[in-house]
Coordinates of C-alpha atoms and ligand atoms in Angstrom, one line a residue:
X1 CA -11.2 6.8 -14.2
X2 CA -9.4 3.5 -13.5
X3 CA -10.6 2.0 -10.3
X4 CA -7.8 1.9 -7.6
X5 CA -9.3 -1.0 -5.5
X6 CA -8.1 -2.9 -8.3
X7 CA -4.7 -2.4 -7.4
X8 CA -5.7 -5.3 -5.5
X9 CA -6.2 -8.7 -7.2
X10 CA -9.0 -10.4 -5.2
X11 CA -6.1 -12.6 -3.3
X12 CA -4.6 -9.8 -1.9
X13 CA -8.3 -9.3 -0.2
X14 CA -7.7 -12.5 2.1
X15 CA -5.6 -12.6 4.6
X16 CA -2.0 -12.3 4.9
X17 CA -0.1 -15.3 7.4
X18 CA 3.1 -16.2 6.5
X19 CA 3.8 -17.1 2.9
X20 CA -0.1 -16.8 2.0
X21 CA -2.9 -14.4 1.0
X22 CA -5.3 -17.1 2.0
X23 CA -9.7 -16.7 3.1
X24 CA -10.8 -16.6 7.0
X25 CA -11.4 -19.9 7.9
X26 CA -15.0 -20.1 8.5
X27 CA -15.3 -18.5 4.9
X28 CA -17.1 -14.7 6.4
X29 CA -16.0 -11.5 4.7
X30 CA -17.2 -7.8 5.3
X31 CA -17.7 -5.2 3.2
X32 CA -15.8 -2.4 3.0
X33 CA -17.4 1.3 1.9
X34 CA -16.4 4.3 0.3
X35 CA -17.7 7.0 2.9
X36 CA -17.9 9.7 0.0
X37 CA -21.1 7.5 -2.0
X38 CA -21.4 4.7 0.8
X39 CA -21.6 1.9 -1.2
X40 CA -19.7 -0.9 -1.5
X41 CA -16.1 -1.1 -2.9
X42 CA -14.4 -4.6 -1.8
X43 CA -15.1 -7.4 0.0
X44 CA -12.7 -8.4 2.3
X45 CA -11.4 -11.6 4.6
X46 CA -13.2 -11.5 8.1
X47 CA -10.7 -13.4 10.3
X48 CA -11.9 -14.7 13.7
X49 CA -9.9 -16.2 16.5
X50 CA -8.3 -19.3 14.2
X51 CA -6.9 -16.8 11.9
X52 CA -5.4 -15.0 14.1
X53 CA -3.8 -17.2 15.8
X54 CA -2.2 -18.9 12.5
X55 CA -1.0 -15.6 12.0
X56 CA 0.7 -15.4 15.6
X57 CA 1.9 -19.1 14.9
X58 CA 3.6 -17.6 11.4
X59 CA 5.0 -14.6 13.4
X60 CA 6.2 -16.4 15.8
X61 CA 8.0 -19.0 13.7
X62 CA 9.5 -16.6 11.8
X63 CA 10.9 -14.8 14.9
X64 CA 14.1 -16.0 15.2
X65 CA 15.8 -16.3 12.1
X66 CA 14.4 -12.5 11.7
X67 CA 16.0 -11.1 15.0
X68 CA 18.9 -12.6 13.5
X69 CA 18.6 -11.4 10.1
X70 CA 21.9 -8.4 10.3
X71 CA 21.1 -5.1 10.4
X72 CA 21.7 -3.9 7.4
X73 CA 20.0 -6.6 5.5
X74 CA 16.7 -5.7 7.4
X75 CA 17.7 -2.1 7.0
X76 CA 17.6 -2.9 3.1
X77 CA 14.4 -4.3 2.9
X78 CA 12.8 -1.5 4.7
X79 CA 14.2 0.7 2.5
X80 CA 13.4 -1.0 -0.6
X81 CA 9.5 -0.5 1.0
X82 CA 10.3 3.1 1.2
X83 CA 11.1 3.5 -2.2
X84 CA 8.2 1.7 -3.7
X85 CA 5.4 3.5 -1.2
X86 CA 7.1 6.6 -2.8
X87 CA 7.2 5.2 -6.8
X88 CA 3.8 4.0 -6.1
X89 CA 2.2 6.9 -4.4
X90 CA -0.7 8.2 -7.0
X91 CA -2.0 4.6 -6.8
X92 CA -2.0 4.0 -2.6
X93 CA -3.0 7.8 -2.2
X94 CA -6.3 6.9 -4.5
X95 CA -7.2 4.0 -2.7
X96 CA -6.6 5.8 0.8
X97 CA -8.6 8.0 -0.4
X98 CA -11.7 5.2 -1.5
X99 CA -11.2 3.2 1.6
X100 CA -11.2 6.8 4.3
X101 CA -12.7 9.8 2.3
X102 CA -9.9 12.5 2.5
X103 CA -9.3 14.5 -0.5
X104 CA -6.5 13.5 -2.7
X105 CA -3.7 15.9 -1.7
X106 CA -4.3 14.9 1.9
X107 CA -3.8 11.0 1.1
X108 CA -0.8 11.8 -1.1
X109 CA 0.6 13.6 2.0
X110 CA 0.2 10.3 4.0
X111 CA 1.8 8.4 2.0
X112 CA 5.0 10.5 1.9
X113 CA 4.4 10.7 5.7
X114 CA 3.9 7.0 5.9
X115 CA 6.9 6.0 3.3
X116 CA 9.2 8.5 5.5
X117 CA 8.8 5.8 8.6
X118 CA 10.7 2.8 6.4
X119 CA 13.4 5.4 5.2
X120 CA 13.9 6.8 8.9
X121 CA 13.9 3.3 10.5
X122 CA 15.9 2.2 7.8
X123 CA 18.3 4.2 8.9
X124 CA 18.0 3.3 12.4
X125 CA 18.3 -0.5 12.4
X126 CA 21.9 -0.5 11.7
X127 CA 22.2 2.2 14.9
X128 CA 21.0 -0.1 17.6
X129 CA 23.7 -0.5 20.4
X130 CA 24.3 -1.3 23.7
X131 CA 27.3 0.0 26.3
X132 CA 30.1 -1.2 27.9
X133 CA 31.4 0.5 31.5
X134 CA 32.7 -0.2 34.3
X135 CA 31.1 -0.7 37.4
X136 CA 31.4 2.3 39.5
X137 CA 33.8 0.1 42.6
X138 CA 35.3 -1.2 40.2
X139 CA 35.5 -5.3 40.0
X140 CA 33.2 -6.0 37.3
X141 CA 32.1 -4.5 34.1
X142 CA 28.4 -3.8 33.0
X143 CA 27.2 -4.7 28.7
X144 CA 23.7 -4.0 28.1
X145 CA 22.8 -5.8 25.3
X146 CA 19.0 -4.9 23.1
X147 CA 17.2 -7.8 21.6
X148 CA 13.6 -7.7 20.1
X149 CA 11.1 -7.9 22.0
X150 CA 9.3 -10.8 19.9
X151 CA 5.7 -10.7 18.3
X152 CA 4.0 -7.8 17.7
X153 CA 0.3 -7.4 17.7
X154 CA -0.1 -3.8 16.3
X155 CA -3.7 -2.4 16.3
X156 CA -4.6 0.7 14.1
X157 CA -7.4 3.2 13.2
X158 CA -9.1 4.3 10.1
X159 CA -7.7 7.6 10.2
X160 CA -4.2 7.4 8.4
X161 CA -4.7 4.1 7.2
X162 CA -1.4 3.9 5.4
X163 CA 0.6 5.5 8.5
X164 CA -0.5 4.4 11.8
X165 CA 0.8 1.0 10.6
X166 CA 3.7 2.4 8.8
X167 CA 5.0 4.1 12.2
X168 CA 4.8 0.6 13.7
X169 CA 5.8 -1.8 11.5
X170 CA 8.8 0.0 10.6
X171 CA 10.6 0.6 13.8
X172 CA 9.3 -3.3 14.6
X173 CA 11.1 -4.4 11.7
X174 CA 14.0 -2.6 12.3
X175 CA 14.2 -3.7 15.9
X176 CA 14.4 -7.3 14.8
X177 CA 10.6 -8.0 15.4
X178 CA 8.1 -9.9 13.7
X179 CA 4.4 -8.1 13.4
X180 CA 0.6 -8.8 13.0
X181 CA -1.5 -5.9 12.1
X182 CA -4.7 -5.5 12.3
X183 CA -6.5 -2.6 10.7
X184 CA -9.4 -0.7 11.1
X185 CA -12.3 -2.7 9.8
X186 CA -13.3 0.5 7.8
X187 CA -10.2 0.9 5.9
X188 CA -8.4 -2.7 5.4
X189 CA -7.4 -2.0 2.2
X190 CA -4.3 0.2 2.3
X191 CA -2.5 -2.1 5.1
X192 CA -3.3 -5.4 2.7
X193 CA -1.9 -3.1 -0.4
X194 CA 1.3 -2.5 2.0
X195 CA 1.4 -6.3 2.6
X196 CA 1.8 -6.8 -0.8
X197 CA 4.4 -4.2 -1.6
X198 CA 6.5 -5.6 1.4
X199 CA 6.2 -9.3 0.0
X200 CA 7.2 -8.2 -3.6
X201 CA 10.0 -6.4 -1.8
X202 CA 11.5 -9.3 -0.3
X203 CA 10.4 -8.7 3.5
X204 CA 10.4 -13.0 4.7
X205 CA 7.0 -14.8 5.0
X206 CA 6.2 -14.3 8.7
X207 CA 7.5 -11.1 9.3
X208 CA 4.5 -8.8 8.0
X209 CA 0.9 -10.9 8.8
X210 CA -1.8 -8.5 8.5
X211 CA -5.5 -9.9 9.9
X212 CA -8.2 -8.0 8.6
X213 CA -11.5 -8.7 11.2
X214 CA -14.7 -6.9 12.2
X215 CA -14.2 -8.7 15.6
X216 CA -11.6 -6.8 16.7
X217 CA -12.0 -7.8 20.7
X218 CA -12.1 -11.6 19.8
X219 CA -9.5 -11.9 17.6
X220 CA -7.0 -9.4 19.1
X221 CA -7.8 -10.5 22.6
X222 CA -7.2 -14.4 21.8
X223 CA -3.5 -13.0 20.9
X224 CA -3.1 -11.3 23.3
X225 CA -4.1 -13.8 25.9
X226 CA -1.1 -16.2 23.8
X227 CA 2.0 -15.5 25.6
X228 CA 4.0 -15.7 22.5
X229 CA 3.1 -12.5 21.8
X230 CA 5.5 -10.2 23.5
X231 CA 4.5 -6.4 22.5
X232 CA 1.2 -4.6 22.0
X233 CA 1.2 -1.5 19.9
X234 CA -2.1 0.2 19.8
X235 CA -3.1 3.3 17.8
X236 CA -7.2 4.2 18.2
X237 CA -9.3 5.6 20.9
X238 CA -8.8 6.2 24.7
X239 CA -11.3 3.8 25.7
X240 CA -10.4 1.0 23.5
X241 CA -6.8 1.7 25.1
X242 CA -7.9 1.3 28.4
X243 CA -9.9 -2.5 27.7
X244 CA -6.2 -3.4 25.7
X245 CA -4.2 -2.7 28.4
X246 CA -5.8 -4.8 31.3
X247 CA -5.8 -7.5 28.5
X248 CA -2.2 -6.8 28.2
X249 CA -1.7 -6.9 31.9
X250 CA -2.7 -10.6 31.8
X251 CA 0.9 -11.2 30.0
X252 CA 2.4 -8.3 31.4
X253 CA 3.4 -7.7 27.7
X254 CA 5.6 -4.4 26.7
X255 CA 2.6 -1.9 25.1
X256 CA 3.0 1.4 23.3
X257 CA -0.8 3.4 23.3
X258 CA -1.1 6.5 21.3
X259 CA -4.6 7.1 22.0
X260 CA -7.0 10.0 21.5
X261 CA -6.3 13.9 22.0
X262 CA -8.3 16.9 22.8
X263 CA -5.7 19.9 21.8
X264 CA -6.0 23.5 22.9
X265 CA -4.2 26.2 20.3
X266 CA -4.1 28.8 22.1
X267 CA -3.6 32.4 20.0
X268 CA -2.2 35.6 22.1
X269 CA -2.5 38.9 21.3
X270 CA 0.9 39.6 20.3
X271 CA 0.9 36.5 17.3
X272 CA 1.7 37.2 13.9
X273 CA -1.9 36.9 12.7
X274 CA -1.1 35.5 9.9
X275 CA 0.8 32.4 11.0
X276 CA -1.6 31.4 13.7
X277 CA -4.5 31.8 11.0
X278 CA -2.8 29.5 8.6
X279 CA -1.3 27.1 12.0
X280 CA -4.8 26.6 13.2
X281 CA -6.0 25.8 9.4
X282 CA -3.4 22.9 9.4
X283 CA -4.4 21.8 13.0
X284 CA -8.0 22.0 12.6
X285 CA -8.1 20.9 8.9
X286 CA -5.6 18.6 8.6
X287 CA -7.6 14.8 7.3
X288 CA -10.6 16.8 7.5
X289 CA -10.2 17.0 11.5
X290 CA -10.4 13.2 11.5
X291 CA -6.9 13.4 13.6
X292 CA -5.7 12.8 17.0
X293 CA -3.9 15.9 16.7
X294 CA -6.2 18.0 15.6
X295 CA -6.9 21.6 17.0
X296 CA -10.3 20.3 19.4
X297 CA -10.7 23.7 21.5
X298 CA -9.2 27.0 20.0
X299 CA -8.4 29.7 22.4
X300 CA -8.2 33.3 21.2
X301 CA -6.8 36.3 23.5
X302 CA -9.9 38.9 23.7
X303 CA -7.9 41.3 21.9
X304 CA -7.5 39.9 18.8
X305 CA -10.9 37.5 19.1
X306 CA -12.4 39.4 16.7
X307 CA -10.3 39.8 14.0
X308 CA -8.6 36.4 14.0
X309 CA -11.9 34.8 14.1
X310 CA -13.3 36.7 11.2
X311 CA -10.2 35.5 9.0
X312 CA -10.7 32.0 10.3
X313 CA -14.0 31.8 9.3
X314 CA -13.7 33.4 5.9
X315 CA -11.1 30.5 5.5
X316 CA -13.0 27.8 6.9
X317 CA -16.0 29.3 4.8
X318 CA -14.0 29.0 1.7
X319 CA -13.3 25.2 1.7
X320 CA -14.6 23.4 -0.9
X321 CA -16.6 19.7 0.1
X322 CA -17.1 17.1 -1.7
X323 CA -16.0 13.4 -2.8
X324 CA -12.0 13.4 -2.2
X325 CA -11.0 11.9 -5.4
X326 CA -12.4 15.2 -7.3
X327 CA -10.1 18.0 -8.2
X328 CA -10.1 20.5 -5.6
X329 CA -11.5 19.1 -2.9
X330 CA -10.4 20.5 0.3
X331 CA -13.1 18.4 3.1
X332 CA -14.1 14.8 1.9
X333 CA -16.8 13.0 3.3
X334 CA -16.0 11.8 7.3
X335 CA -15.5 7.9 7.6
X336 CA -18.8 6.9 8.6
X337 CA -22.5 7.8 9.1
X338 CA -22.7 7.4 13.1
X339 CA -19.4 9.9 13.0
X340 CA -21.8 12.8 11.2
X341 CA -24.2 12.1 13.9
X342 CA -21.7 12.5 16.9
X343 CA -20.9 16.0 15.2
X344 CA -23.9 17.3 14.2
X345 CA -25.1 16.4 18.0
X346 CA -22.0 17.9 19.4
X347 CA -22.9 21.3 17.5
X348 CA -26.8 21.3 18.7
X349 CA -25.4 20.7 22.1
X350 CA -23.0 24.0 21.9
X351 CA -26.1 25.7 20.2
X352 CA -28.5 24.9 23.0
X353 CA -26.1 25.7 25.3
X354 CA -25.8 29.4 23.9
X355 CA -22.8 29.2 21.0
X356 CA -23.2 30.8 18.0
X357 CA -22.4 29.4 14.3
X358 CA -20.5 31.8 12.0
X359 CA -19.9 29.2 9.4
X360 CA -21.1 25.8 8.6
X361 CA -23.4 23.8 11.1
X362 CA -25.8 22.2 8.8
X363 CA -25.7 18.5 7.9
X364 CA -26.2 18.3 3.9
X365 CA -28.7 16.1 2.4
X366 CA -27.3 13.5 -0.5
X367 CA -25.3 10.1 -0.3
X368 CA -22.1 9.9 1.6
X369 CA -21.1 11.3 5.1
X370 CA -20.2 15.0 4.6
X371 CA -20.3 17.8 7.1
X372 CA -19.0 21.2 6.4
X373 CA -16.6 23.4 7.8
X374 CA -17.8 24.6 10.9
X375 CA -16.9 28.1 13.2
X376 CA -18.5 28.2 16.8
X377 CA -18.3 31.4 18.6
X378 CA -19.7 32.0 22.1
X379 CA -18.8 27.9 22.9
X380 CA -19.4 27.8 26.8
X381 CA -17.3 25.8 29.0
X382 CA -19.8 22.9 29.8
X383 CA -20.5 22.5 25.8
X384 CA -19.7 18.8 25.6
X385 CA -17.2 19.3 22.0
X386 CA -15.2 21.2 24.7
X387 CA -14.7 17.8 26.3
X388 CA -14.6 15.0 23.9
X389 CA -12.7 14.9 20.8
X390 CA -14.9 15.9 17.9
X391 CA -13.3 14.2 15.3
X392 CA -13.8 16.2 12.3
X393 CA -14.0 19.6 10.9
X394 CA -15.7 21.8 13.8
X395 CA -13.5 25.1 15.3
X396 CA -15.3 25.8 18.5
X397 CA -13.8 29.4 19.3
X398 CA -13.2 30.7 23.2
X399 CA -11.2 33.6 24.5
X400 CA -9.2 33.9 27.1
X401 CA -8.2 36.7 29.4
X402 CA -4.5 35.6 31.3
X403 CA -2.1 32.9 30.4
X404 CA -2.3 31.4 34.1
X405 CA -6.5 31.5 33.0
X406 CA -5.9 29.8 29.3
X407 CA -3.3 27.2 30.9
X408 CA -6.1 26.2 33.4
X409 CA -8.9 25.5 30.9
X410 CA -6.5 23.9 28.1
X411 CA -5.0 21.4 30.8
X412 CA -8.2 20.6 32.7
X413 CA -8.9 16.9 30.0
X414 CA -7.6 13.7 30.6
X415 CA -6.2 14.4 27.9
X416 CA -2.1 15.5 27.1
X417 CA -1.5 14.3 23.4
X418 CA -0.5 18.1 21.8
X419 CA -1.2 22.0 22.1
X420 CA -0.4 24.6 20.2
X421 CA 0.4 28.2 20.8
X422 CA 0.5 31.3 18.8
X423 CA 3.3 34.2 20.2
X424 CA 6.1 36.3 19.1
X425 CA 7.3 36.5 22.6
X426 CA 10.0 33.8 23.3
X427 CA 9.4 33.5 27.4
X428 CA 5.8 33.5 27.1
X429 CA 6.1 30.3 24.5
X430 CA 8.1 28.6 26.5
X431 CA 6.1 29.0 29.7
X432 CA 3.1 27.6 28.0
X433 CA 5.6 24.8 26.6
X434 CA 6.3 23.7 29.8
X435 CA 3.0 24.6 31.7
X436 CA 0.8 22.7 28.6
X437 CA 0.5 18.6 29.9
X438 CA 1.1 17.2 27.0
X439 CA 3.5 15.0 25.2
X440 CA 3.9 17.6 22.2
X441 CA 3.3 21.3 21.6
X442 CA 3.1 23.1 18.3
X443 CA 5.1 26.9 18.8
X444 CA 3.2 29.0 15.7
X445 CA 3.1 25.9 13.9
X446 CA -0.2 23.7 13.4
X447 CA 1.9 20.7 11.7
X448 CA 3.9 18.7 14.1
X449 CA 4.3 14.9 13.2
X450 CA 7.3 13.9 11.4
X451 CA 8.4 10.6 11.5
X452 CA 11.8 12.0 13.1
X453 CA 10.5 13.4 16.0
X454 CA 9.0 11.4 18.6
X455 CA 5.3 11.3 18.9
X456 CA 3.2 10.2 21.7
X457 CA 1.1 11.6 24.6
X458 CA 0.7 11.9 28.3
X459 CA -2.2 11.5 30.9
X460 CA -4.4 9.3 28.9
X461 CA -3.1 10.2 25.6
X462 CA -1.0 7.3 26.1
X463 CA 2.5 5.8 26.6
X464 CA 5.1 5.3 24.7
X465 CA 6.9 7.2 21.4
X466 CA 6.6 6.6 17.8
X467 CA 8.8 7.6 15.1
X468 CA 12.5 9.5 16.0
X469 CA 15.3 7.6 17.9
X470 CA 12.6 6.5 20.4
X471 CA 10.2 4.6 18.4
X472 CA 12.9 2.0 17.8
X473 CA 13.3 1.3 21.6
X474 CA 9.8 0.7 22.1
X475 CA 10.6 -2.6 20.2
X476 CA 13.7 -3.6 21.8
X477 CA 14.5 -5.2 25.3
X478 CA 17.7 -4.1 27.8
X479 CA 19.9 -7.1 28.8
X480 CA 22.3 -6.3 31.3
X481 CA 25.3 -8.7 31.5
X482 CA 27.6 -8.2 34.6
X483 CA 31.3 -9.2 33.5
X484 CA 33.7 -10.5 36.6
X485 CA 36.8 -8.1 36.3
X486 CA 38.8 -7.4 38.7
Ligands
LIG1 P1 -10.9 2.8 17.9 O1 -10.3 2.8 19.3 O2 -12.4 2.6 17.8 O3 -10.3 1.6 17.0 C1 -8.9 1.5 16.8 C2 -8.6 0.1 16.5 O4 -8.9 -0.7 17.6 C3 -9.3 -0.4 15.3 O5 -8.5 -1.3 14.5 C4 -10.5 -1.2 15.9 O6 -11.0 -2.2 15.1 C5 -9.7 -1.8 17.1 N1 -10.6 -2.2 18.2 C6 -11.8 -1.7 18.6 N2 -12.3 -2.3 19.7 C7 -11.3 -3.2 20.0 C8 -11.3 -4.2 21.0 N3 -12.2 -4.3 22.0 N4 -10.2 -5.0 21.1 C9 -9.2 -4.9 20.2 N5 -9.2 -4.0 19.2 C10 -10.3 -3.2 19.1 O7 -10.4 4.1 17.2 P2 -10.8 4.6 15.7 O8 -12.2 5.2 15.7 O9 -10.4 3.6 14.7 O10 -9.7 5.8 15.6 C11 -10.0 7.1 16.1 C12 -9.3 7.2 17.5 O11 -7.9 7.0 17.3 C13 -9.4 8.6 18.0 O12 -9.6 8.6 19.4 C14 -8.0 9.2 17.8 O13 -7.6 10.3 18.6 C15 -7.1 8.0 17.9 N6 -5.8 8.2 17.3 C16 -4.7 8.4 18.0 C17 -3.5 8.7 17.4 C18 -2.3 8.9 18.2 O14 -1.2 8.8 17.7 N7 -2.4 9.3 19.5 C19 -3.4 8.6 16.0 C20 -4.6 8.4 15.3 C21 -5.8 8.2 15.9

């Protein structure tokens, strides 16, 4: 089997800044690892604070002439990106899936997911406008006028390696911005491979610099301490959120946070069984339950406890583990050693604290970092998985008595990113639609991103939307012009 890290020649391992695929300047790569064997597959550029900066000086440089690059022109390029993500997909969903250990189906999913961002934004750069009214006494009329915000700094996780950057640096693009991304140290790969594909494309040197670094908090805080750079745009964890945007305060620079969840699907009595069992599949399974999204505490109506969690466990039971490039792989290994740990803890704590595992719960021995599907029953409130976001593919199960009861427990996290319910009856949906506080809610559906809707969280899920109409005004200013007219 051909080896898909060779899609990369070795220059497109360095760093990309401006025209160039060029080495850190102090020389310092790191190793990056497939999680299914954990050894190592690439070597890669390790930028520090230098670097980074050259990239905001190539960013910023190219700024202007970008902004004012028309519409349609940008809209052409990004297009031209779509189409290749999408002609090129078997080769970025196999090194997705070397770089981040989800099966192959699962990566080839991203990339459609990813590629759809440059085809929706595409369409959306040659929609940006303003208005033109008159002001209410009369006298004067009001323009507003939207102008990119400048240089981005976009940070992004391991997760969806291909489209947490792709659902930035598309709308940035199409805004009339110029970008720096910097990926997950884990998975550099796929954002360097998109680099590549958007410099064959045609996108200008200076518009796409990506900055591959395992010192994250030097490099991206020297940047964002430079008050050229005008917009942060931040996909990872809640705490990591937090440090970026007291950095960001320094600047007062725009930001855009989608940071971590902690989602309650909630099943009533009266579901069609069969939908929620196959919505809370997708929600928990979905990258392995590697997702921000992902179904974290799953709440069952004692009525039907029983016989929706013995069909969700013969489910979960029936996944198949192993390395994600082999056919029928349903779970691939998890990104990293420590995250196995986190789980397997996370389980012993629920155990000790009197839940009960129907499926699953034992680490395996062997190389890479797998752990198995995994069905709680009996989870008691103060388990700590009820609180933190597990990250991977554990299903603590809890039932519930009353809505007004279930509504309580989902919404007491700092969390709001997503929830999902599971009714046939319309008014009870829509009370937990608009009791649930959180940014989205799933109604007997466990998929809900799509790069034309708009995405994003409250509480400390974050701020800001990505993808839809929305995620194009994150990356735009307001100018108001008053016009004298009497
Ligand atoms: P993370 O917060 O550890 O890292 C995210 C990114 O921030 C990485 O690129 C990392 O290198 C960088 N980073 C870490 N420390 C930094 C610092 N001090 N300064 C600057 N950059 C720093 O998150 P992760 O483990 O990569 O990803 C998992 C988290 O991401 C989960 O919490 C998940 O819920 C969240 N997530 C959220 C969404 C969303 O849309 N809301 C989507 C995907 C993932």
């Amino acid at each position: 089997m051909s080896d898909p890290t060779n899609v990369l020649a070795l220059e497109h391992r360095r760093l990309r800044i401006g025209d160039a695929w060029r080495d850190a300047a102090g020389g310092a790569t790191f190793a990056v690892e497939d999680p299914a064997t954990g050894t190592t597959i690439a070597e890669v550029a390790d930028a520090d604070v230098v670097d980074g900066l050259a990239a905001l000086d190539a960013a910023s440089g190219a700024a202007a002439e970008w902004a004012t690059t028309p519409p349609r022109k940008r809209s052409e390029l990004l297009t031209a990106t779509y189409r290749a993500l999408t002609g090129r997909s078997e080769e970025i969903a196999r090194l997705i899936t070397l770089e981040m250990g989800k099966p192959l189906t699962e990566a080839r999913a991203e990339v459609a997911y990813g590629a759809e961002f440059f085809r929706w934004f595409a369409e959306e750069a040659v929609r940006v406008e303003g208005r033109y009214s008159t002001a209410p006494a009369g006298g004067y009329r009001i323009l507003t006028v939207p102008k990119p915000v400048g240089p981005c700094v976009l940070v992004t996780p391991w997760n969806f390696p291909l489209a947490m950057g792709a659902r930035k640096i598309a709308p940035a693009l199409a805004a009339g911005c110029t970008t720096i991304t910097k990926p997950a140290a884990q998975t550099p790969l796929t954002m360097l491979l998109l680099a590549r594909i958007m410099e064959e494309v045609g996108v200008p040197p200076g518009v796409v610099n990506v900055v591959t670094t395992k010192r994250a908090g030097r490099v991206v805080g020297a940047l964002l301490a430079d008050s050229r750079t005008r917009k942060l745009s931040f996909t990872g964890s809640t705490e990591v959120g937090r440090v970026l945007l007291r950095q960001a305060a320094d600047n007062v620079l725009r930001t855009s946070m989608e940071l971590g969840g902690n989602a309650a699907l909630i099943v009533c009595a009266d579901a069609d069984l069969d939908v929620a069992v196959d919505g809370a599949m997708v929600a928990k399974m979905r990258n392995i339950g590697e997702s921000c999204v992902a179904a974290n505490r799953i709440y069952v109506e004692e009525p039907v406890r029983e016989e929706f969690t013995a069909r969700f466990a013969e489910r979960m039971g029936a996944l198949s583990m192993g390395p994600g490039l082999d056919d029928g792989v349903d779970v691939g290994a998890l990104i990293d050693e420590a995250s196995v740990t986190t789980i397997d803890e996370l389980v012993a704590d629920a155990v000790d604290r009197g839940a009960r595992v129907l499926v699953g719960g034992e680490r395996p021995d062997g190389p890479g970092h797998f752990y198995p599907p995994t069905v709680l029953v009996n989870v008691p409130e103060d388990a700590r998985m009820l609180k933190a976001e597990i990250f991977g593919p554990v299903a603590p199960i809890i039932s519930f008595a009353s809505d007004d009861e279930v509504l309580a427990r989902a919404n007491d996290t700092e969390h709001g990113l997503v929830g999902y319910v599971f009714t046939r009856d319309l008014q009870r949906a829509l009370r937990f639609a608009e009791g649930l506080d959180t940014g989205m809610i799933g109604i007997n559906r466990g998929l809900i991103s799509d790069p034309s809707a708009p995405f994003g969280g409250v509480k400390q899920s974050g701020l800001g939307k990505e993808g839809a109409h929305e995620g194009i005004l994150e990356y735009l200013d307001l100018t108001y012009a008053a016009i004298d007219l009497p």
